[in-house]
PDB file of C-alpha atoms in Angstrom:
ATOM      1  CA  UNK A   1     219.340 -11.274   4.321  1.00  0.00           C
ATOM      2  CA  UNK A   2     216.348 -13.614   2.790  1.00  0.00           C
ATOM      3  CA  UNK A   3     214.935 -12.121  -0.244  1.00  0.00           C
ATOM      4  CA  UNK A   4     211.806 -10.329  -0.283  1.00  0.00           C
ATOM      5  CA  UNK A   5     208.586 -11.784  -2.233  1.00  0.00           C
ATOM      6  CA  UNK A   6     209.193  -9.015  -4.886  1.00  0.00           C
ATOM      7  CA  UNK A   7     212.950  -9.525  -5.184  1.00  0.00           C
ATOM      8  CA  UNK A   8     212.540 -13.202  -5.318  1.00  0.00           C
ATOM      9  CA  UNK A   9     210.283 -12.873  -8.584  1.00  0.00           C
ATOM     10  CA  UNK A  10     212.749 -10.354 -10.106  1.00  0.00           C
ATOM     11  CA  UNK A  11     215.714 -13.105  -8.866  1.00  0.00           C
ATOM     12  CA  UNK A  12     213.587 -15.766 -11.143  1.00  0.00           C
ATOM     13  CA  UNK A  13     215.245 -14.151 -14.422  1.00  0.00           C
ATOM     14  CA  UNK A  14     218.896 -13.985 -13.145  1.00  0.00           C
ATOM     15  CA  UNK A  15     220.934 -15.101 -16.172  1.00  0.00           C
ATOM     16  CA  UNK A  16     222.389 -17.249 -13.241  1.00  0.00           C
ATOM     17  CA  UNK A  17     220.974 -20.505 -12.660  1.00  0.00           C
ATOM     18  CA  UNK A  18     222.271 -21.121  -8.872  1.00  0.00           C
ATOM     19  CA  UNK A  19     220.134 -17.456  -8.997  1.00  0.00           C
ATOM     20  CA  UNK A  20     216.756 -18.732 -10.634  1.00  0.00           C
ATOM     21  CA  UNK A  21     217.302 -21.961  -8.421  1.00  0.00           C
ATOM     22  CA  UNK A  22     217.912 -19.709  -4.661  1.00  0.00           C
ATOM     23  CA  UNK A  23     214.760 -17.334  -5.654  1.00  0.00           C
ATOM     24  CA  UNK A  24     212.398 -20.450  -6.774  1.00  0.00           C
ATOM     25  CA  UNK A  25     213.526 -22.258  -3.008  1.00  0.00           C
ATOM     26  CA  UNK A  26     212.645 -18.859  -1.242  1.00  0.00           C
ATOM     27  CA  UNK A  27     209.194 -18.519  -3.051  1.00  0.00           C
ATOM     28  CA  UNK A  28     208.173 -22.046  -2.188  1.00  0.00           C
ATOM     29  CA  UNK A  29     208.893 -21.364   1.584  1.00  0.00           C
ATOM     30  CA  UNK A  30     207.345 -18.041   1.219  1.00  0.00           C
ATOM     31  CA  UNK A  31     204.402 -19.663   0.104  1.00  0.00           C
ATOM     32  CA  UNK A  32     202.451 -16.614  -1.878  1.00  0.00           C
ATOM     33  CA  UNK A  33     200.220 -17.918  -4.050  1.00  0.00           C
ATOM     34  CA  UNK A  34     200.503 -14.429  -6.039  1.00  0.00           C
ATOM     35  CA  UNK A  35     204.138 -15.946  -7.025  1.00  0.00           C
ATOM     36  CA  UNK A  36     202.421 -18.624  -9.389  1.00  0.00           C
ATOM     37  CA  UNK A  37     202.239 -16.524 -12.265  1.00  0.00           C
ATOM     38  CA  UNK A  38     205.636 -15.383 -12.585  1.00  0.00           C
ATOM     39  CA  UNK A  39     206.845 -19.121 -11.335  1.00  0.00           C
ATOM     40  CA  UNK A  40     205.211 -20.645 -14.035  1.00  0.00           C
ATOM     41  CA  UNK A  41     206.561 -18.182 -16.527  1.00  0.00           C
ATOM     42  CA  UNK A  42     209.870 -19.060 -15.372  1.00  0.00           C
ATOM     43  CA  UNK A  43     209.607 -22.948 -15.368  1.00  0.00           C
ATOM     44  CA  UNK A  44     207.966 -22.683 -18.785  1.00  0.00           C
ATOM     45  CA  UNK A  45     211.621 -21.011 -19.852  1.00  0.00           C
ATOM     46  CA  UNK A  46     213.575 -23.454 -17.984  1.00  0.00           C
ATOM     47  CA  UNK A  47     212.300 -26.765 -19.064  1.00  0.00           C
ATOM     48  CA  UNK A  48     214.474 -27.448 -21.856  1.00  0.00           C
ATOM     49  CA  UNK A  49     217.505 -27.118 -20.665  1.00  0.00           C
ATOM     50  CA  UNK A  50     219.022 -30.399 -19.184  1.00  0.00           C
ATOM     51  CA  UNK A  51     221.783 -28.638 -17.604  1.00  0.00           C
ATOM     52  CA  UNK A  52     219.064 -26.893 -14.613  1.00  0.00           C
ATOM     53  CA  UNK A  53     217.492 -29.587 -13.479  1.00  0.00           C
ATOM     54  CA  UNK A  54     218.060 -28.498  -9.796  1.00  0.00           C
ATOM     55  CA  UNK A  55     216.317 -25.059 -10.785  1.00  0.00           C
ATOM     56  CA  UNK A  56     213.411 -26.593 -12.246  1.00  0.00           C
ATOM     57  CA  UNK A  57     212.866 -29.201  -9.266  1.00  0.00           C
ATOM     58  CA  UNK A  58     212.876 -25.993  -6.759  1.00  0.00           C
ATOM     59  CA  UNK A  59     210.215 -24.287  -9.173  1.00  0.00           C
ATOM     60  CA  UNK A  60     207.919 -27.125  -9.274  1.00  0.00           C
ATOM     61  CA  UNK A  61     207.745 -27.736  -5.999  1.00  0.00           C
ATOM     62  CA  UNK A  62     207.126 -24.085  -5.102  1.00  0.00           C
ATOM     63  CA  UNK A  63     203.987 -24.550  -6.890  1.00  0.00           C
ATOM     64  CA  UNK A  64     202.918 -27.384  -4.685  1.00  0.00           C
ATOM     65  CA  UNK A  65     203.925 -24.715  -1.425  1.00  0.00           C
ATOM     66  CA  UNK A  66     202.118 -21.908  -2.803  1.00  0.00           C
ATOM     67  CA  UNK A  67     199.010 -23.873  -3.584  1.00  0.00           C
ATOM     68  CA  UNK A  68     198.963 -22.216  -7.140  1.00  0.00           C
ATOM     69  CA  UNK A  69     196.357 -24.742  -9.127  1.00  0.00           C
ATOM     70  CA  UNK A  70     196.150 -22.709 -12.476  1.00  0.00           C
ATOM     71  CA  UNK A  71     199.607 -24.943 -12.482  1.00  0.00           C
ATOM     72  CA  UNK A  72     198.461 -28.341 -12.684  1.00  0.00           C
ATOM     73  CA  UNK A  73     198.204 -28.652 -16.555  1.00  0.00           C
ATOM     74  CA  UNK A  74     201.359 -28.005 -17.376  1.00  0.00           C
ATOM     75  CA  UNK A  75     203.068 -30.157 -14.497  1.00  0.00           C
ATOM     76  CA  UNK A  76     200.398 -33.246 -15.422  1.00  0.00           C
ATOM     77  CA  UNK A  77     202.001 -32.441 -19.212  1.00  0.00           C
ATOM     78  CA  UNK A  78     205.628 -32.444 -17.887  1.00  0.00           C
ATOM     79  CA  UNK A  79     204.939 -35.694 -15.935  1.00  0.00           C
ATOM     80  CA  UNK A  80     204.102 -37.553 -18.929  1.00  0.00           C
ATOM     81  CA  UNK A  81     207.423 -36.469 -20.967  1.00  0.00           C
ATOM     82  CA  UNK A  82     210.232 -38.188 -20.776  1.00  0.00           C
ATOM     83  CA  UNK A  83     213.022 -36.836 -19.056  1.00  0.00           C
ATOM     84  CA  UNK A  84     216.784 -38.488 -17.707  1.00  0.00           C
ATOM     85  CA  UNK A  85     216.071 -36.032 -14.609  1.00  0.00           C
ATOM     86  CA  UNK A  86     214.156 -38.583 -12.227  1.00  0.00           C
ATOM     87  CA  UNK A  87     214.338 -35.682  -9.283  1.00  0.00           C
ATOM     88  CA  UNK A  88     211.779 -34.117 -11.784  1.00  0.00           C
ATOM     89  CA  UNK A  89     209.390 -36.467 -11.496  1.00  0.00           C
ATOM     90  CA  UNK A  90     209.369 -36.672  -7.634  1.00  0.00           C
ATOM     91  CA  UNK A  91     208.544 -32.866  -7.262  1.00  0.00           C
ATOM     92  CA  UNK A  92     205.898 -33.553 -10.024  1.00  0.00           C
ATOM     93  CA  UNK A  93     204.159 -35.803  -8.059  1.00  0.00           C
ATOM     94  CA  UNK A  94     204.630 -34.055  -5.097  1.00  0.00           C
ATOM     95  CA  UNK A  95     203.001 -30.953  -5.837  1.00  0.00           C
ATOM     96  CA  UNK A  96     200.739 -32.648  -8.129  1.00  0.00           C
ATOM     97  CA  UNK A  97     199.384 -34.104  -4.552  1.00  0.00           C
ATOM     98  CA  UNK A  98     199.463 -30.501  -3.111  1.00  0.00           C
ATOM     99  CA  UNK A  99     197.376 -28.808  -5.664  1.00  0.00           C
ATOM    100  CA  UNK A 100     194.511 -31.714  -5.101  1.00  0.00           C
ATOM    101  CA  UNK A 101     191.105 -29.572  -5.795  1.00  0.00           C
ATOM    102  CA  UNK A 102     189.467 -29.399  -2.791  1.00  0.00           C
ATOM    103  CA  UNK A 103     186.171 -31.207  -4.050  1.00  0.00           C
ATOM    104  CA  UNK A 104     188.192 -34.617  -4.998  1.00  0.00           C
ATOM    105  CA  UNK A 105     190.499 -35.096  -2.278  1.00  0.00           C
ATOM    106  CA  UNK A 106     193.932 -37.032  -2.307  1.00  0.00           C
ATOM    107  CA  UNK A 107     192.819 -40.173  -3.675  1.00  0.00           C
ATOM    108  CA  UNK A 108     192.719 -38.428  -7.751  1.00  0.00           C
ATOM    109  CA  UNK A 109     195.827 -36.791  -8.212  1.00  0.00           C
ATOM    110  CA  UNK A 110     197.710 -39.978  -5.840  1.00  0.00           C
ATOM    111  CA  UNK A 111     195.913 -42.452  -8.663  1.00  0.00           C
ATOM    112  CA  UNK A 112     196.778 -40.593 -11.296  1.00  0.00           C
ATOM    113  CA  UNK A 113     200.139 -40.550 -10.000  1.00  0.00           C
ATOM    114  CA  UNK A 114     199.814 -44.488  -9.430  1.00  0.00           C
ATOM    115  CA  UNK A 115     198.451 -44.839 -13.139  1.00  0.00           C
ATOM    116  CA  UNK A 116     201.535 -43.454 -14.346  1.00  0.00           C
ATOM    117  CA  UNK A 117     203.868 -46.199 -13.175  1.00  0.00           C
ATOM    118  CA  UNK A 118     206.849 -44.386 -12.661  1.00  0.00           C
ATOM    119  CA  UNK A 119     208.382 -44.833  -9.151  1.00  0.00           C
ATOM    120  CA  UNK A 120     209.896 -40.963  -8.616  1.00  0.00           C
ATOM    121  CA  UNK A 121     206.428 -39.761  -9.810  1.00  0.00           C
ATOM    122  CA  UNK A 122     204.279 -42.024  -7.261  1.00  0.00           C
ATOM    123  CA  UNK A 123     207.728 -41.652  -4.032  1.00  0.00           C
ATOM    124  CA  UNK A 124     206.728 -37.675  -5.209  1.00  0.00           C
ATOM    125  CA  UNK A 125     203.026 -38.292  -4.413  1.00  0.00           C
ATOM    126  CA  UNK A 126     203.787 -40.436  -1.379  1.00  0.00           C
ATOM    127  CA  UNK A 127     206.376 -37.673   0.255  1.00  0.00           C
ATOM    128  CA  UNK A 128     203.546 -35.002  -0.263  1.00  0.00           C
ATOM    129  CA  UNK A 129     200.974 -37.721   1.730  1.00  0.00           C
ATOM    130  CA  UNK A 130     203.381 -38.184   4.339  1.00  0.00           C
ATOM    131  CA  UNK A 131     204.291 -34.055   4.711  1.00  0.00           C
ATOM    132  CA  UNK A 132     199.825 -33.708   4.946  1.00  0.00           C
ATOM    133  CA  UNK A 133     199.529 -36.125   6.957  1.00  0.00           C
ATOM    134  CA  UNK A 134     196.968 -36.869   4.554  1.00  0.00           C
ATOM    135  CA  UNK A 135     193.653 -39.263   5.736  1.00  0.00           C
ATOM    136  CA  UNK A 136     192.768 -41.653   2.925  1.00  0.00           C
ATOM    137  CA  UNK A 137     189.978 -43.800   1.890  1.00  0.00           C
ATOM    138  CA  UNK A 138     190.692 -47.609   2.311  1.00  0.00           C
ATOM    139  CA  UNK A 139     190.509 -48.079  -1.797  1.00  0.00           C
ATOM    140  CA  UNK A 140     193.075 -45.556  -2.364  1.00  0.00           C
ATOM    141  CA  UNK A 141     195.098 -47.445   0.530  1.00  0.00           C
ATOM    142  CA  UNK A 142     194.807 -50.762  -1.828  1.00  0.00           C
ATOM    143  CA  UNK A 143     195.709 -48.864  -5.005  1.00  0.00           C
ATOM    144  CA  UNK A 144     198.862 -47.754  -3.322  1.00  0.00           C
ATOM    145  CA  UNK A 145     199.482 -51.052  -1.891  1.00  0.00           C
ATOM    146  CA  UNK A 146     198.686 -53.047  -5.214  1.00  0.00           C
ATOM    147  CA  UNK A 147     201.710 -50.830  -6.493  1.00  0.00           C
ATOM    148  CA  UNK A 148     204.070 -51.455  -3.400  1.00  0.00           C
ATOM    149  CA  UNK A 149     203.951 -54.756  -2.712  1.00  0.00           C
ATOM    150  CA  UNK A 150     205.744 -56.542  -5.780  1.00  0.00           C
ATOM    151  CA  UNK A 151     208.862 -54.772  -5.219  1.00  0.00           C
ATOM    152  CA  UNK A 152     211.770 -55.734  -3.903  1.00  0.00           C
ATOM    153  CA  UNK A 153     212.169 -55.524  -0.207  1.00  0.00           C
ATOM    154  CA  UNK A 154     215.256 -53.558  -0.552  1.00  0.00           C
ATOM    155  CA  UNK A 155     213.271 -50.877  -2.631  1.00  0.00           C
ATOM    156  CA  UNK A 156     212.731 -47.265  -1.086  1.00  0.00           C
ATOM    157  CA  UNK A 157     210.067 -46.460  -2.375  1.00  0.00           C
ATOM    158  CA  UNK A 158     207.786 -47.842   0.393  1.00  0.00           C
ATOM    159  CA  UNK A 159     209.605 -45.550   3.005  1.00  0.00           C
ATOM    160  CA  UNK A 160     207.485 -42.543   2.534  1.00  0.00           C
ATOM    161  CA  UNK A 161     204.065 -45.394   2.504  1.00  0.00           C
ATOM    162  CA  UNK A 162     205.147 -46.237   5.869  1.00  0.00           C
ATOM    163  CA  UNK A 163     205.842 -43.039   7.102  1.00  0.00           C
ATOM    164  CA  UNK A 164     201.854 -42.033   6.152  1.00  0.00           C
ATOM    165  CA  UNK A 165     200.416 -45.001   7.408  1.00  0.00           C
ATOM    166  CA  UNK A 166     200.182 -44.288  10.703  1.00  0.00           C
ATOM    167  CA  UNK A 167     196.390 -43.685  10.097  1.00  0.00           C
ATOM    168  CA  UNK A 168     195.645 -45.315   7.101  1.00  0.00           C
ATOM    169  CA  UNK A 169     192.640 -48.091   7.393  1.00  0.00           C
ATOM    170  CA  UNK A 170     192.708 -51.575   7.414  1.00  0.00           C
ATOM    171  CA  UNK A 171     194.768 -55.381   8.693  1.00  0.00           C
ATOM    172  CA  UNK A 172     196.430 -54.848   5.267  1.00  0.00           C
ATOM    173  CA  UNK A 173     197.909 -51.638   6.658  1.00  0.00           C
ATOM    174  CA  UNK A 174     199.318 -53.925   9.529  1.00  0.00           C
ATOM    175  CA  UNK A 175     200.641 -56.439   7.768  1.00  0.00           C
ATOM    176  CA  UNK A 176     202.177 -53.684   5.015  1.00  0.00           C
ATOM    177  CA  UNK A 177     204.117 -52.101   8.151  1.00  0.00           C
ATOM    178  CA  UNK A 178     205.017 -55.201  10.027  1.00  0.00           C
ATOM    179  CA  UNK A 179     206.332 -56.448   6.703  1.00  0.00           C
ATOM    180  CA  UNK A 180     208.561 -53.321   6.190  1.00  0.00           C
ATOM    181  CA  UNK A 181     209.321 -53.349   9.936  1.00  0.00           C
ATOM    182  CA  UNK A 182     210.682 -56.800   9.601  1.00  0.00           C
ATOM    183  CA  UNK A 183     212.426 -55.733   5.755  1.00  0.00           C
ATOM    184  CA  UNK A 184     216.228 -55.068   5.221  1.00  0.00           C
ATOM    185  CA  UNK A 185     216.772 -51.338   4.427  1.00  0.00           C
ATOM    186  CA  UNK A 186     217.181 -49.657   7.932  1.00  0.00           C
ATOM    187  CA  UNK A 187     215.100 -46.431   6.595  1.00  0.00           C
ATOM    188  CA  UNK A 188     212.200 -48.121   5.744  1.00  0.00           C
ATOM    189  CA  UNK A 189     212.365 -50.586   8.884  1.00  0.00           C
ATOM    190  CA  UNK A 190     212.123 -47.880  11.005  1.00  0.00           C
ATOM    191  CA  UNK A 191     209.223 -45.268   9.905  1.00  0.00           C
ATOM    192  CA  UNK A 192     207.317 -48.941   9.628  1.00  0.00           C
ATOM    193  CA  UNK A 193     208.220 -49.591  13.320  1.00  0.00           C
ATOM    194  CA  UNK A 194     207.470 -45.722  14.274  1.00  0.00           C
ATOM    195  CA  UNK A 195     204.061 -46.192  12.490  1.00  0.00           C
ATOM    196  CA  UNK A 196     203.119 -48.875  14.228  1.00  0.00           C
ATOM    197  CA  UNK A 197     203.750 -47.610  17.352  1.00  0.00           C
ATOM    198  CA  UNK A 198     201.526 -44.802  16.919  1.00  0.00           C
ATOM    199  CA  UNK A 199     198.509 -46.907  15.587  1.00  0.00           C
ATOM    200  CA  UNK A 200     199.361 -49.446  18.721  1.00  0.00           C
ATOM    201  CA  UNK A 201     198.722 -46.180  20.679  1.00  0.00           C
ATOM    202  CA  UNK A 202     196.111 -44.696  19.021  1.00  0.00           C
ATOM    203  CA  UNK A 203     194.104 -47.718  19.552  1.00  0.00           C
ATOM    204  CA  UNK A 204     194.750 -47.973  23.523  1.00  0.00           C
ATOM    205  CA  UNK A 205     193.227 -44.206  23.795  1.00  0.00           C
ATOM    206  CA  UNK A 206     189.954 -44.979  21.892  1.00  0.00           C
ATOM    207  CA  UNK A 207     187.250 -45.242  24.350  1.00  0.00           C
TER     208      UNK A 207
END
């Protein structure tokens, strides 16, 4: 039986971590913002010890699925350590994107992100863009694509990019997704090839 909101919290101080780890997944897909407290508590514990990196990647990004902002400090802190757990740094940026403030949209916390440099922190931010289905300005759209286009074209990290472009403005969009369409990695290839099927429709309904 799935664990209730209350036993989940309780779960977060098992002295088990495969405990900690099951309660933090069920909180993010309960998605109570009332857990942040208690979550953050609980991460705050956690963070030192190498050995539960799989705990502390559920626990951050249940703060992106609650939506708990009071958060964002001490993940923008955490994202700026250094750390041999990469996985870290993709839920970072993922719920860093999450817990946007309503008055500055996506395009802060995904150029923060970008400012950064570090590829799991900005394929973090990217995943959370793609799960929004987040609309973005065109200048954020070059910031992201001034960070993709130098790599390699056997790098990843443009899959979730071409997975959120569907709507994104702008040729340069085009010529990003025919690019990956055309690339060699079979994931990216084909979100590039979805995506551009979808803005090939989208333009044949507009009146």
């Amino acid at each position: 039986m799935a664990l209730t909101l209350e036993k989940a919290l309780i779960q977060l101080s098992d002295r088990a971590s495969a405990k900690r780890r099951s309660a933090a997944k069920r909180l993010g897909k309960l998605a109570d913002e009332t857990a942040g407290p208690a979550l953050l508590h609980a991460l705050q514990r956690e963070i030192g010890d190498r050995r539960t990196w799989e705990t502390q990647y559920e626990m951050i990004m249940a703060f992106g699925a609650c939506g708990y902002r009071p958060a964002i400090g001490f993940l923008a802190e955490l994202a700026q350590e250094p750390t041999d757990a990469t996985a870290l740094y993709l839920a970072l940026g993922d719920s860093i994107v999450r817990l946007r403030s309503p008055q500055d949209g996506f395009a802060a916390p995904l150029e923060w992100c970008l400012d950064r440099g570090d590829p799991s922190l900005v394929d973090g931010a990217l995943r959370a863009v793609a799960a929004l289905r987040a609309v973005l300005d065109a200048g954020t759209v070059d910031r992201i694509l001034d960070f993709l286009d130098p790599l390699d074209p056997y790098d990843g990290l443009r899959y979730w990019a071409a997975v959120a472009a569907t709507e994104w403005p702008g040729d340069r969009v085009r010529v990003f997704l025919e690019s990956c369409a055309a690339g060699p990695r079979t994931d990216v290839a084909d979100a590039a090839a979805t995506s551009l099927e979808s803005r090939h429709q989208g333009l044949k309904e507009q009146p």
